[in-house]
Coordinates of C-alpha atoms and ligand atoms in Angstrom, one line a residue:
M12 CA 121.6 160.5 151.5
A13 CA 119.1 162.7 149.7
N14 CA 120.6 165.6 147.9
T15 CA 118.8 168.6 149.4
L16 CA 121.4 171.2 148.6
F17 CA 120.1 174.3 146.8
P18 CA 122.8 176.1 144.8
I19 CA 122.6 179.9 144.8
F20 CA 124.9 182.5 143.3
L21 CA 125.9 185.0 145.8
K22 CA 126.5 188.7 145.0
T23 CA 129.8 189.4 146.7
E24 CA 129.7 193.2 146.5
T25 CA 127.4 193.5 149.4
A26 CA 128.8 190.6 151.5
H27 CA 131.3 190.7 154.3
F28 CA 133.2 187.5 155.1
L29 CA 134.8 186.5 158.4
I30 CA 137.5 183.8 158.2
V31 CA 138.6 182.3 161.5
G32 CA 142.1 180.8 161.2
G33 CA 145.0 182.0 159.1
G34 CA 147.0 178.8 158.4
N35 CA 147.0 176.8 155.2
V36 CA 143.2 176.4 155.0
G37 CA 142.6 180.1 155.9
L38 CA 144.9 181.1 153.1
E39 CA 143.2 178.8 150.6
K40 CA 139.7 180.1 151.4
T41 CA 140.9 183.7 151.2
E42 CA 142.4 183.0 147.8
T43 CA 139.2 181.3 146.6
L44 CA 137.1 184.3 147.6
L45 CA 139.5 186.8 146.0
R46 CA 139.5 184.8 142.8
Q47 CA 135.8 185.5 142.4
N48 CA 136.0 189.1 143.4
P49 CA 139.3 190.9 144.1
N50 CA 137.3 193.6 146.0
I51 CA 135.4 191.3 148.2
R52 CA 135.4 192.3 151.9
I53 CA 137.2 189.8 154.2
T54 CA 138.3 189.9 157.8
V55 CA 140.7 187.2 159.0
V56 CA 141.1 186.5 162.7
A57 CA 143.9 184.2 163.8
T58 CA 146.6 183.8 166.3
Y59 CA 149.1 182.9 163.5
F60 CA 149.2 184.0 159.9
H61 CA 150.7 182.1 157.0
A62 CA 153.3 184.2 155.2
N63 CA 151.4 184.2 151.9
L64 CA 148.3 185.4 153.7
K65 CA 150.3 188.3 155.2
E66 CA 151.4 189.3 151.8
I67 CA 147.8 189.2 150.5
V68 CA 146.7 191.4 153.4
Q69 CA 149.4 193.9 152.5
Q70 CA 148.4 194.1 148.9
N71 CA 144.6 194.2 149.4
S72 CA 143.1 196.9 151.5
N73 CA 139.8 195.0 151.4
V74 CA 141.3 192.1 153.3
I75 CA 141.8 192.9 157.0
A76 CA 143.9 190.9 159.4
I77 CA 143.3 190.7 163.2
E78 CA 146.1 188.9 165.0
R79 CA 144.6 187.4 168.1
A80 CA 142.2 184.7 169.3
F81 CA 138.6 184.7 168.0
D82 CA 136.2 186.9 169.9
E83 CA 132.4 187.0 169.8
N84 CA 132.6 190.7 168.6
D85 CA 134.3 189.6 165.5
L86 CA 130.9 188.4 164.3
I87 CA 129.5 192.0 164.3
D88 CA 128.4 193.1 160.8
K89 CA 129.6 189.9 159.2
D90 CA 127.3 188.0 156.7
Y91 CA 129.1 184.7 156.4
V92 CA 131.8 182.9 158.4
I93 CA 134.4 180.4 157.2
I94 CA 135.9 178.4 160.1
A95 CA 139.5 177.1 159.5
T96 CA 141.3 176.7 162.8
D97 CA 143.1 173.6 164.0
K98 CA 141.1 173.5 167.2
P99 CA 137.8 171.5 167.0
K100 CA 136.6 173.2 170.2
V101 CA 137.1 176.7 168.8
N102 CA 135.4 175.7 165.6
L103 CA 132.4 174.5 167.4
E104 CA 132.2 177.6 169.6
V105 CA 132.4 179.9 166.5
R106 CA 129.7 177.9 164.8
E107 CA 127.3 178.1 167.8
L108 CA 127.9 181.9 168.3
A109 CA 127.4 182.6 164.6
R110 CA 124.2 180.5 164.5
S111 CA 122.8 182.4 167.4
K112 CA 123.2 185.6 165.4
G113 CA 121.7 184.1 162.2
I114 CA 125.0 184.2 160.4
K115 CA 125.6 181.3 157.9
V116 CA 128.7 179.1 158.5
N117 CA 131.1 177.0 156.5
A118 CA 133.6 174.9 158.4
A119 CA 136.4 173.7 156.1
D120 CA 136.3 170.0 155.8
Q121 CA 133.7 169.6 158.5
P122 CA 130.3 169.0 156.8
D123 CA 128.5 168.5 160.1
L124 CA 129.2 172.1 161.1
C125 CA 128.3 173.6 157.8
D126 CA 125.2 175.7 156.8
F127 CA 126.6 175.8 153.3
Y128 CA 129.3 174.1 151.3
L129 CA 131.8 175.7 149.1
G130 CA 131.7 174.3 145.6
S131 CA 134.3 173.7 142.9
I132 CA 134.1 176.6 140.5
V133 CA 134.4 176.7 136.7
N134 CA 135.1 180.2 135.5
K135 CA 134.7 181.1 131.8
G136 CA 134.0 184.8 131.5
S137 CA 130.4 185.5 132.4
L138 CA 129.7 181.8 132.5
K139 CA 130.2 180.3 136.0
I140 CA 129.4 176.7 137.0
A141 CA 129.4 175.6 140.7
I142 CA 129.9 171.9 141.3
S143 CA 129.0 169.9 144.4
T144 CA 129.0 166.2 145.1
N145 CA 126.7 166.5 148.1
G146 CA 129.9 166.3 150.2
K147 CA 130.6 162.8 148.9
S148 CA 133.8 163.4 147.1
P149 CA 135.4 166.8 146.8
V150 CA 138.1 165.4 144.7
L151 CA 135.6 164.4 142.1
A152 CA 134.2 167.9 142.2
K153 CA 137.7 169.1 141.4
R154 CA 138.0 166.7 138.5
M155 CA 134.6 167.8 137.1
R156 CA 135.9 171.4 137.3
E157 CA 138.9 170.4 135.3
Y158 CA 136.7 168.5 132.8
F159 CA 134.3 171.4 132.2
T160 CA 137.0 174.0 132.1
D161 CA 138.5 171.9 129.3
V162 CA 135.4 171.2 127.2
I163 CA 133.8 174.7 127.4
P164 CA 135.3 176.8 124.6
D165 CA 137.3 179.8 125.8
N166 CA 135.5 182.1 123.4
I167 CA 132.1 181.4 125.1
E168 CA 132.3 185.0 126.3
D169 CA 132.0 186.2 122.7
N170 CA 128.9 184.1 122.2
L171 CA 127.4 185.5 125.5
T172 CA 128.2 189.1 124.3
V173 CA 126.4 188.5 120.9
L174 CA 123.4 186.8 122.6
N175 CA 123.1 189.6 125.2
D176 CA 123.2 192.2 122.4
F177 CA 120.6 190.3 120.4
R178 CA 118.4 189.9 123.5
N179 CA 118.6 193.6 124.2
K180 CA 117.9 194.7 120.6
H181 CA 115.1 192.2 119.8
K182 CA 112.0 194.1 119.0
G183 CA 109.5 191.2 119.1
N184 CA 107.3 190.2 122.0
F185 CA 108.4 187.8 124.6
A186 CA 107.3 184.6 122.8
E187 CA 109.1 185.7 119.5
K188 CA 112.2 186.7 121.4
L189 CA 112.3 183.4 123.3
A190 CA 111.7 181.4 120.1
D191 CA 114.5 183.2 118.3
L192 CA 116.9 182.8 121.2
N193 CA 116.1 179.1 121.4
K194 CA 116.7 178.7 117.7
I195 CA 120.1 180.4 117.5
T196 CA 121.3 178.6 120.5
E197 CA 120.1 175.1 119.6
N198 CA 123.5 173.9 118.4
F199 CA 124.9 174.4 122.0
A200 CA 122.8 171.5 123.1
T201 CA 123.1 168.8 120.5
K202 CA 122.4 165.4 122.0
P203 CA 124.6 162.5 121.3
Q204 CA 122.7 159.9 119.2
N205 CA 121.6 156.7 120.9
K206 CA 121.6 153.1 119.7
E207 CA 118.0 153.2 118.5
N208 CA 118.6 156.2 116.3
R209 CA 121.6 154.5 114.7
K210 CA 119.6 151.4 113.8
L211 CA 116.9 153.5 112.1
K212 CA 119.6 155.6 110.4
Q213 CA 121.1 152.4 108.9
L214 CA 117.6 151.3 107.7
T215 CA 117.1 154.7 106.0
F216 CA 120.3 154.3 104.1
V217 CA 119.8 150.7 103.1
L218 CA 116.3 151.5 101.7
A219 CA 117.6 154.5 99.8
L220 CA 120.5 152.5 98.4
S221 CA 118.3 149.5 97.3
F222 CA 115.9 151.8 95.6
L223 CA 118.7 153.6 93.8
M224 CA 120.1 150.2 92.6
L225 CA 116.7 149.0 91.5
F226 CA 116.1 152.2 89.7
T227 CA 119.5 152.3 87.9
G228 CA 119.2 148.6 87.1
Y229 CA 115.8 149.0 85.6
G230 CA 116.9 152.1 83.7
L231 CA 119.9 150.4 82.3
S232 CA 118.0 147.4 81.2
T233 CA 115.4 149.5 79.3
I234 CA 118.1 151.4 77.6
V235 CA 120.1 148.3 76.7
T236 CA 117.1 146.2 75.5
V237 CA 115.3 149.0 73.7
S238 CA 116.0 148.3 70.1
D239 CA 115.7 151.8 68.9
L240 CA 118.2 153.4 71.1
K241 CA 118.3 156.4 68.8
Y242 CA 114.6 157.1 69.4
G243 CA 115.3 157.0 73.2
L244 CA 118.1 159.6 72.9
S245 CA 116.2 161.9 70.6
A246 CA 113.3 161.8 73.0
I247 CA 115.5 163.4 75.6
P248 CA 116.2 167.0 74.5
N249 CA 113.2 169.3 74.7
E250 CA 111.5 168.2 78.0
F251 CA 114.8 167.3 79.6
Y252 CA 116.2 170.8 79.4
G253 CA 112.9 172.2 80.7
M254 CA 113.2 169.8 83.6
L255 CA 116.7 170.9 84.3
L256 CA 115.4 174.4 84.7
I257 CA 112.5 173.4 86.9
G258 CA 114.7 171.2 89.1
F259 CA 117.1 174.2 89.5
L260 CA 114.4 176.6 90.3
A261 CA 112.6 174.4 92.8
Q262 CA 115.8 173.6 94.7
L263 CA 116.6 177.3 94.9
V264 CA 113.1 178.0 96.3
D265 CA 113.4 175.1 98.8
G266 CA 116.9 176.4 99.9
A267 CA 115.6 179.9 100.5
V268 CA 112.4 179.0 102.4
G269 CA 113.0 175.4 103.6
L270 CA 109.9 174.1 101.8
G271 CA 108.1 174.3 98.5
Y272 CA 110.2 172.0 96.3
G273 CA 107.2 169.8 95.5
V274 CA 104.6 172.5 94.7
T275 CA 107.1 174.5 92.6
C276 CA 107.9 171.4 90.5
A277 CA 104.3 170.3 90.3
T278 CA 103.0 173.7 89.0
S279 CA 105.8 174.2 86.6
M280 CA 105.4 170.7 85.2
M281 CA 101.6 171.1 84.9
L282 CA 102.3 174.2 82.8
L283 CA 104.5 172.0 80.5
G284 CA 101.5 169.7 80.1
I285 CA 103.2 166.6 81.5
N286 CA 101.2 163.5 82.3
L287 CA 99.9 163.8 85.9
P288 CA 101.1 160.5 87.5
A289 CA 104.5 161.2 85.8
I290 CA 104.6 164.6 87.5
S291 CA 104.1 163.3 91.0
G292 CA 106.1 160.1 90.4
S293 CA 109.2 161.9 89.2
I294 CA 109.0 164.6 91.8
H295 CA 109.0 162.0 94.5
T296 CA 111.8 160.0 93.0
A297 CA 114.0 163.0 92.7
E298 CA 113.0 164.2 96.2
M299 CA 113.8 160.8 97.7
F300 CA 117.5 161.4 97.5
S301 CA 117.5 164.9 99.0
S302 CA 115.1 164.0 101.7
G303 CA 117.1 160.8 102.4
I304 CA 120.2 162.9 102.9
S305 CA 118.6 165.5 105.0
G306 CA 116.8 162.9 107.1
Y307 CA 120.1 161.2 107.7
S308 CA 121.8 164.4 108.8
H309 CA 119.0 165.1 111.3
Y310 CA 119.5 161.6 112.7
K311 CA 123.2 162.3 113.0
F312 CA 122.5 165.3 115.1
G313 CA 119.9 163.5 117.2
N314 CA 117.1 165.8 116.1
V315 CA 114.5 163.0 115.8
N316 CA 111.8 162.3 118.3
K317 CA 110.8 158.7 118.1
K318 CA 107.2 158.9 119.1
L319 CA 106.4 161.9 116.9
F320 CA 108.3 160.1 114.1
Y321 CA 106.1 156.9 114.2
W322 CA 102.9 159.0 114.5
L323 CA 103.8 160.9 111.3
A324 CA 105.7 158.3 109.2
I325 CA 103.3 155.3 109.5
P326 CA 100.0 157.1 108.6
G327 CA 102.1 159.2 106.2
V328 CA 103.2 156.2 104.2
F329 CA 99.6 154.8 104.0
G330 CA 98.4 158.2 103.0
A331 CA 101.1 158.5 100.3
I332 CA 100.2 155.1 98.8
A333 CA 96.5 156.0 98.7
G334 CA 97.2 159.4 97.2
A335 CA 99.5 157.9 94.5
L336 CA 96.9 155.3 93.6
L337 CA 94.1 157.8 93.3
L338 CA 96.2 160.0 91.1
I339 CA 97.2 157.2 88.8
Y340 CA 93.5 156.2 88.5
L341 CA 92.2 159.8 87.9
G342 CA 95.2 160.8 85.8
N343 CA 94.7 158.1 83.3
K344 CA 90.9 158.2 83.2
Y345 CA 89.9 161.8 83.8
Q346 CA 92.9 163.8 82.8
T347 CA 91.2 167.2 82.6
I348 CA 89.3 166.9 85.8
A349 CA 92.4 165.8 87.6
Y350 CA 94.4 168.7 86.2
I351 CA 91.7 171.1 87.5
I352 CA 91.6 169.5 90.9
L353 CA 95.4 169.6 91.2
S354 CA 95.7 173.2 90.1
I355 CA 93.1 174.2 92.7
Y356 CA 95.0 172.3 95.3
T357 CA 98.3 174.0 94.4
M358 CA 96.6 177.3 94.5
I359 CA 95.3 176.5 98.0
I360 CA 98.9 175.7 99.0
G361 CA 100.0 179.0 97.6
V362 CA 97.4 180.8 99.7
R363 CA 98.6 178.8 102.7
L364 CA 102.2 180.0 102.0
I365 CA 100.9 183.6 102.2
I366 CA 99.2 182.9 105.5
L367 CA 102.5 181.3 106.8
A368 CA 104.3 184.5 105.7
F369 CA 102.1 186.7 107.9
R370 CA 101.6 184.3 110.8
K371 CA 102.6 185.1 114.3
L372 CA 104.2 182.4 116.4
N373 CA 101.9 180.8 119.0
R374 CA 102.8 179.4 122.4
K375 CA 103.3 175.7 122.5
K376 CA 100.0 173.7 122.3
K377 CA 99.5 170.0 122.3
I378 CA 98.6 168.5 119.0
N379 CA 96.1 165.6 119.3
Y380 CA 95.7 164.7 115.7
T381 CA 99.3 164.0 114.6
G382 CA 98.3 160.6 113.0
F383 CA 95.6 162.3 110.9
L384 CA 98.0 165.1 110.0
G385 CA 100.6 162.5 108.8
F386 CA 98.0 160.6 106.7
S387 CA 96.5 163.7 105.0
G388 CA 100.0 165.1 104.5
G389 CA 101.2 161.9 102.9
F390 CA 98.0 161.6 100.8
L391 CA 98.0 165.2 99.5
D392 CA 101.7 165.1 98.9
A393 CA 101.6 162.0 96.7
F394 CA 98.4 163.2 95.0
G395 CA 99.5 166.8 94.4
G396 CA 103.2 166.3 93.9
G397 CA 104.0 168.4 97.0
G398 CA 102.6 169.6 100.2
W399 CA 104.3 167.6 103.0
G400 CA 106.4 170.7 104.0
P401 CA 103.6 173.3 103.6
I402 CA 101.1 171.1 105.4
V403 CA 102.7 168.9 108.0
A404 CA 105.9 170.8 108.9
S405 CA 104.2 174.2 108.9
T406 CA 101.2 173.0 111.0
L407 CA 103.5 171.6 113.7
L408 CA 105.7 174.7 113.6
A409 CA 102.6 176.9 113.6
K410 CA 101.6 175.4 117.0
G411 CA 104.8 176.9 118.4
R412 CA 106.8 173.7 118.4
R413 CA 109.6 175.5 116.6
S414 CA 112.4 173.3 117.7
S415 CA 115.1 171.4 115.9
Y416 CA 113.5 168.1 116.8
V417 CA 110.2 169.0 115.0
V418 CA 112.1 170.0 111.8
G419 CA 114.3 166.9 112.1
T420 CA 111.5 164.4 112.7
V421 CA 109.3 165.9 110.0
S422 CA 112.2 165.7 107.6
L423 CA 113.0 162.1 108.3
A424 CA 109.3 161.1 108.1
E425 CA 109.2 162.9 104.7
F426 CA 111.8 160.5 103.4
F427 CA 109.6 157.5 104.1
V428 CA 106.5 159.2 102.7
T429 CA 108.5 160.1 99.5
L430 CA 109.8 156.6 99.2
A431 CA 106.3 155.1 99.6
A432 CA 105.0 157.4 96.9
A433 CA 107.9 156.8 94.6
I434 CA 107.6 153.0 94.9
T435 CA 103.8 153.1 94.2
F436 CA 104.3 155.2 91.1
F437 CA 107.3 153.3 90.0
S438 CA 105.5 149.9 90.2
S439 CA 102.4 151.0 88.3
I440 CA 103.7 153.4 85.6
G441 CA 107.4 152.2 85.4
I442 CA 110.0 154.8 84.6
S443 CA 108.9 155.9 81.2
H444 CA 109.4 159.3 82.6
W445 CA 113.1 158.7 83.5
Y446 CA 114.4 161.8 81.6
I447 CA 112.1 164.0 83.7
I448 CA 113.6 162.5 86.9
L449 CA 117.1 162.9 85.6
G450 CA 116.4 166.5 84.7
L451 CA 115.0 167.3 88.1
I452 CA 117.9 165.6 89.9
L453 CA 120.6 167.2 87.8
G454 CA 118.9 170.7 87.9
G455 CA 118.6 170.3 91.7
S456 CA 122.2 169.3 92.2
I457 CA 123.4 172.3 90.2
A458 CA 121.3 174.6 92.3
A459 CA 122.1 172.9 95.6
P460 CA 125.2 174.9 96.5
F461 CA 123.5 178.2 95.5
A462 CA 120.5 177.2 97.5
A463 CA 122.6 176.4 100.6
K464 CA 124.1 179.9 100.3
L465 CA 120.7 181.5 100.0
A466 CA 119.3 179.7 103.0
G467 CA 118.7 182.1 105.8
K468 CA 120.0 185.1 103.8
M469 CA 116.7 186.1 102.3
P470 CA 114.0 187.4 104.7
Q471 CA 111.7 184.5 105.4
K472 CA 108.6 186.6 104.8
M473 CA 109.7 187.9 101.4
A474 CA 110.9 184.4 100.3
L475 CA 107.6 182.8 101.2
L476 CA 105.6 185.5 99.4
L477 CA 107.7 185.0 96.3
V478 CA 107.1 181.3 96.2
A479 CA 103.4 181.8 97.0
F480 CA 103.1 184.3 94.1
L481 CA 104.9 181.9 91.7
V482 CA 102.7 178.9 92.7
I483 CA 99.4 180.9 92.5
V484 CA 100.2 182.4 89.1
F485 CA 101.3 179.0 87.6
S486 CA 98.2 177.3 89.0
L487 CA 95.9 180.0 87.6
R488 CA 97.5 179.6 84.2
V489 CA 96.9 175.8 84.3
L490 CA 93.4 176.4 85.3
V491 CA 92.7 178.9 82.6
K492 CA 94.2 176.5 80.0
M493 CA 91.9 173.6 81.2
I494 CA 88.6 175.4 81.4
Ligands
PQ2_514 C1 134.9 171.8 146.3 C2 135.9 172.2 147.3 C3 135.7 173.7 147.5 C4 136.6 174.4 148.5 O1 136.8 173.8 149.6 O2 137.0 175.5 148.2 C5 135.6 171.4 148.5 N1 136.7 170.6 148.8 C6 137.6 170.8 147.9 C7 138.8 170.0 147.8 C8 139.2 168.9 148.7 N2 138.8 168.8 149.9 C9 139.4 167.7 150.5 C10 140.2 167.1 149.5 C11 141.0 165.8 149.7 C12 140.5 164.6 149.0 C13 139.1 164.1 149.5 O3 139.0 163.9 150.7 O4 138.2 164.0 148.6 C14 140.0 167.8 148.3 C15 140.6 167.6 147.0 C16 141.9 168.3 146.7 O5 142.3 169.2 147.4 O6 142.5 167.9 145.7 C17 139.2 167.2 151.9 C18 137.9 167.2 152.4 N3 136.8 168.1 152.1 C19 135.8 167.8 152.9 C20 136.2 166.7 153.8 C21 135.3 166.2 154.9 C22 134.3 165.3 154.5 O7 134.0 165.1 153.3 O8 133.7 164.6 155.4 C23 137.4 166.3 153.5 C24 138.2 165.2 154.0 C25 139.1 165.8 155.2 C26 139.9 164.8 155.9 O9 139.7 163.6 155.7 O10 140.7 165.2 156.8 C27 134.5 168.5 152.9 C28 134.1 169.5 152.0 N4 134.8 169.9 151.0 C29 134.0 170.7 150.2 C30 134.4 171.5 149.2 C31 132.6 170.6 150.7 C32 131.8 169.6 149.9 C33 131.8 169.9 148.4 C34 131.0 168.9 147.6 O11 129.7 168.9 147.9 O12 131.5 168.3 146.8 C35 132.8 170.1 152.1 C36 131.6 169.2 152.6 C37 132.8 171.3 153.1 C38 133.6 172.5 152.6 O13 134.8 172.4 152.9 O14 133.0 173.4 152.1 C39 137.4 171.9 147.0 C40 137.6 171.6 145.5 C41 138.6 172.7 145.0 C42 138.9 172.6 143.6 O15 138.0 172.9 142.8 O16 140.0 172.3 143.2
NAD515 N1 145.9 171.8 155.4 C1 145.2 171.0 154.9 O1 145.3 170.7 153.7 C2 144.1 170.3 155.6 C3 143.5 169.2 155.1 C4 142.4 168.6 155.7 C5 142.1 169.0 157.0 N2 142.8 170.0 157.6 C6 142.4 170.4 158.9 O2 142.0 171.8 158.9 C7 142.4 172.5 160.1 C8 143.2 173.7 159.7 O3 144.3 173.3 158.9 P1 145.6 174.3 158.6 O4 146.5 173.5 157.8 O5 145.1 175.5 158.1 O6 146.2 174.5 160.1 P2 147.2 175.5 160.6 O7 147.8 175.0 161.8 O8 148.1 175.9 159.4 O9 146.3 176.7 160.9 C9 145.5 176.8 162.0 C10 145.1 178.2 162.2 O10 144.1 178.3 163.2 C11 144.4 179.4 164.0 N3 143.8 179.3 165.3 C12 143.9 178.4 166.2 N4 143.2 178.7 167.4 C13 142.6 179.9 167.1 C14 141.7 180.7 167.8 N5 141.2 180.4 169.0 N6 141.2 181.8 167.3 C15 141.7 182.2 166.0 N7 142.5 181.4 165.3 C16 143.0 180.3 165.8 C17 145.9 179.5 164.0 O11 146.4 180.8 164.4 C18 146.2 179.1 162.6 O12 146.1 180.3 161.8 C19 143.2 171.5 160.9 O13 142.3 170.9 161.8 C20 143.6 170.4 159.9 O14 143.7 169.2 160.5 C21 143.8 170.7 156.9

């Protein structure tokens, strides 16, 4: 049987109900109506009245009792009729008369006679859910009511009050208002993760773990086999502390704005005059851990769209390998030129951040070049030390796709891009720059709790402008130094 029922929510202030029959069923229906609105207008016509119903009539002036057999005139000025007598003939007669006057009818437990069914009702403050099983199993409707009453938090009314307040006070246009409302309510609709997601999540972890082991193993073996251990240790201090500071700063920036770790690190390290492939290589190695963890948590919350993920991650990985190889080639052969190109690139990213700060949110548009975006994002990110966030994430979000799944998908794809870049650098230049990586990771870890506190606190526009300013000034300094 097709389910053609259309649920509506009836305003009961203007409605007048007639209930025919005052026994068990008549009482039950009267109680149901009064539960939704104690002031609802009800007239009950019956030859006999249940004792409890009599009591209700005494206590509620809006419930009128007429003790006699049903009469056609009872239908005058009534909007809806509920039929509840024990006489099938009477029920049918009431139904026919009501219909002829265009009055809608419900006959308790007699679906054939009904123009509308009564539903099972979940009441949680202003939230109301009506449940129907298309007449198939009222008892299941009752069970579903119990289930939803249990799982919906009792304080949902508090949330509704806050949302209503926010909605009324929001100064933005319709699109901005809707985007903000969607954002602050996204946790109400977290999807349970499926099997596919779980498999990919495991893969993410296995890859991160293997790389970590490889990295530590290699690091240990160099330290152990290097004969002049003293030299190794004395090489740490100066740059290591600089890196600690840079890692700390970049993590703070990223915490406040949600992007910009890479560019902040890259520009700061260029200022310190660090070898170019080592800059990008160490940023990506350090970033791998944080992006792995954030990618994992987005999986956990089911924020990943599989199709978008493949379109971003696969071209992104190829882009990252190409970008890393180019940087290694240029960085070794044409150091100065590469420095100039890179500082111009980071400056452009800085300008892009300014544009992002002043941008208005667009309505949703379809993006046809996701693969290209993934490739160029990966390429530039590996080449310039950063850019995945300012290029890919911000482009997708600029198109109005401001949903948790875009953020989640871009974030997980970023992990694979970072991993690809890190492996490429690692396999061609080794980890001679291990103290840089260690400094970045440690600095970042110290900053992480502060960064988390900062997230969402600072106005987004101001935070973006601050990062843009820092990136542009640093890039300009590098450029001036080189020319
Ligand atoms: C939701 C609820 C609202 C309300 O009535 O207020 C409601 N029935 C409720 C309970 C309930 N009713 C019955 C049982 C016994 C167990 C069982 O039979 O399952 C239980 C369970 C219990 O009481 O525990 C008996 C019954 N009911 C109908 C038939 C005839 C038939 O199906 O053919 C028979 C067999 C009579 C017989 O054999 O003699 C028919 C209807 N009952 C409907 C609504 C409409 C369809 C709603 C939908 O689409 O799901 C519809 C079509 C017309 C209508 O009455 O509006 C209310 C839940 C209250 C709550 O939330 O606790
Ligand atoms: N009580 C239940 O839980 C239940 C469950 C399933 C089905 N039903 C069916 O629903 C119907 C009603 O059940 P009930 O328990 O309320 O019965 P009931 O005997 O308690 O009440 C019947 C009511 O109908 C009224 N009535 C009879 N003829 C009338 C007329 N011509 N005009 C006005 N009122 C008239 C009576 O005065 C009485 O108030 C019955 O057919 C019953 O078989 C009842």
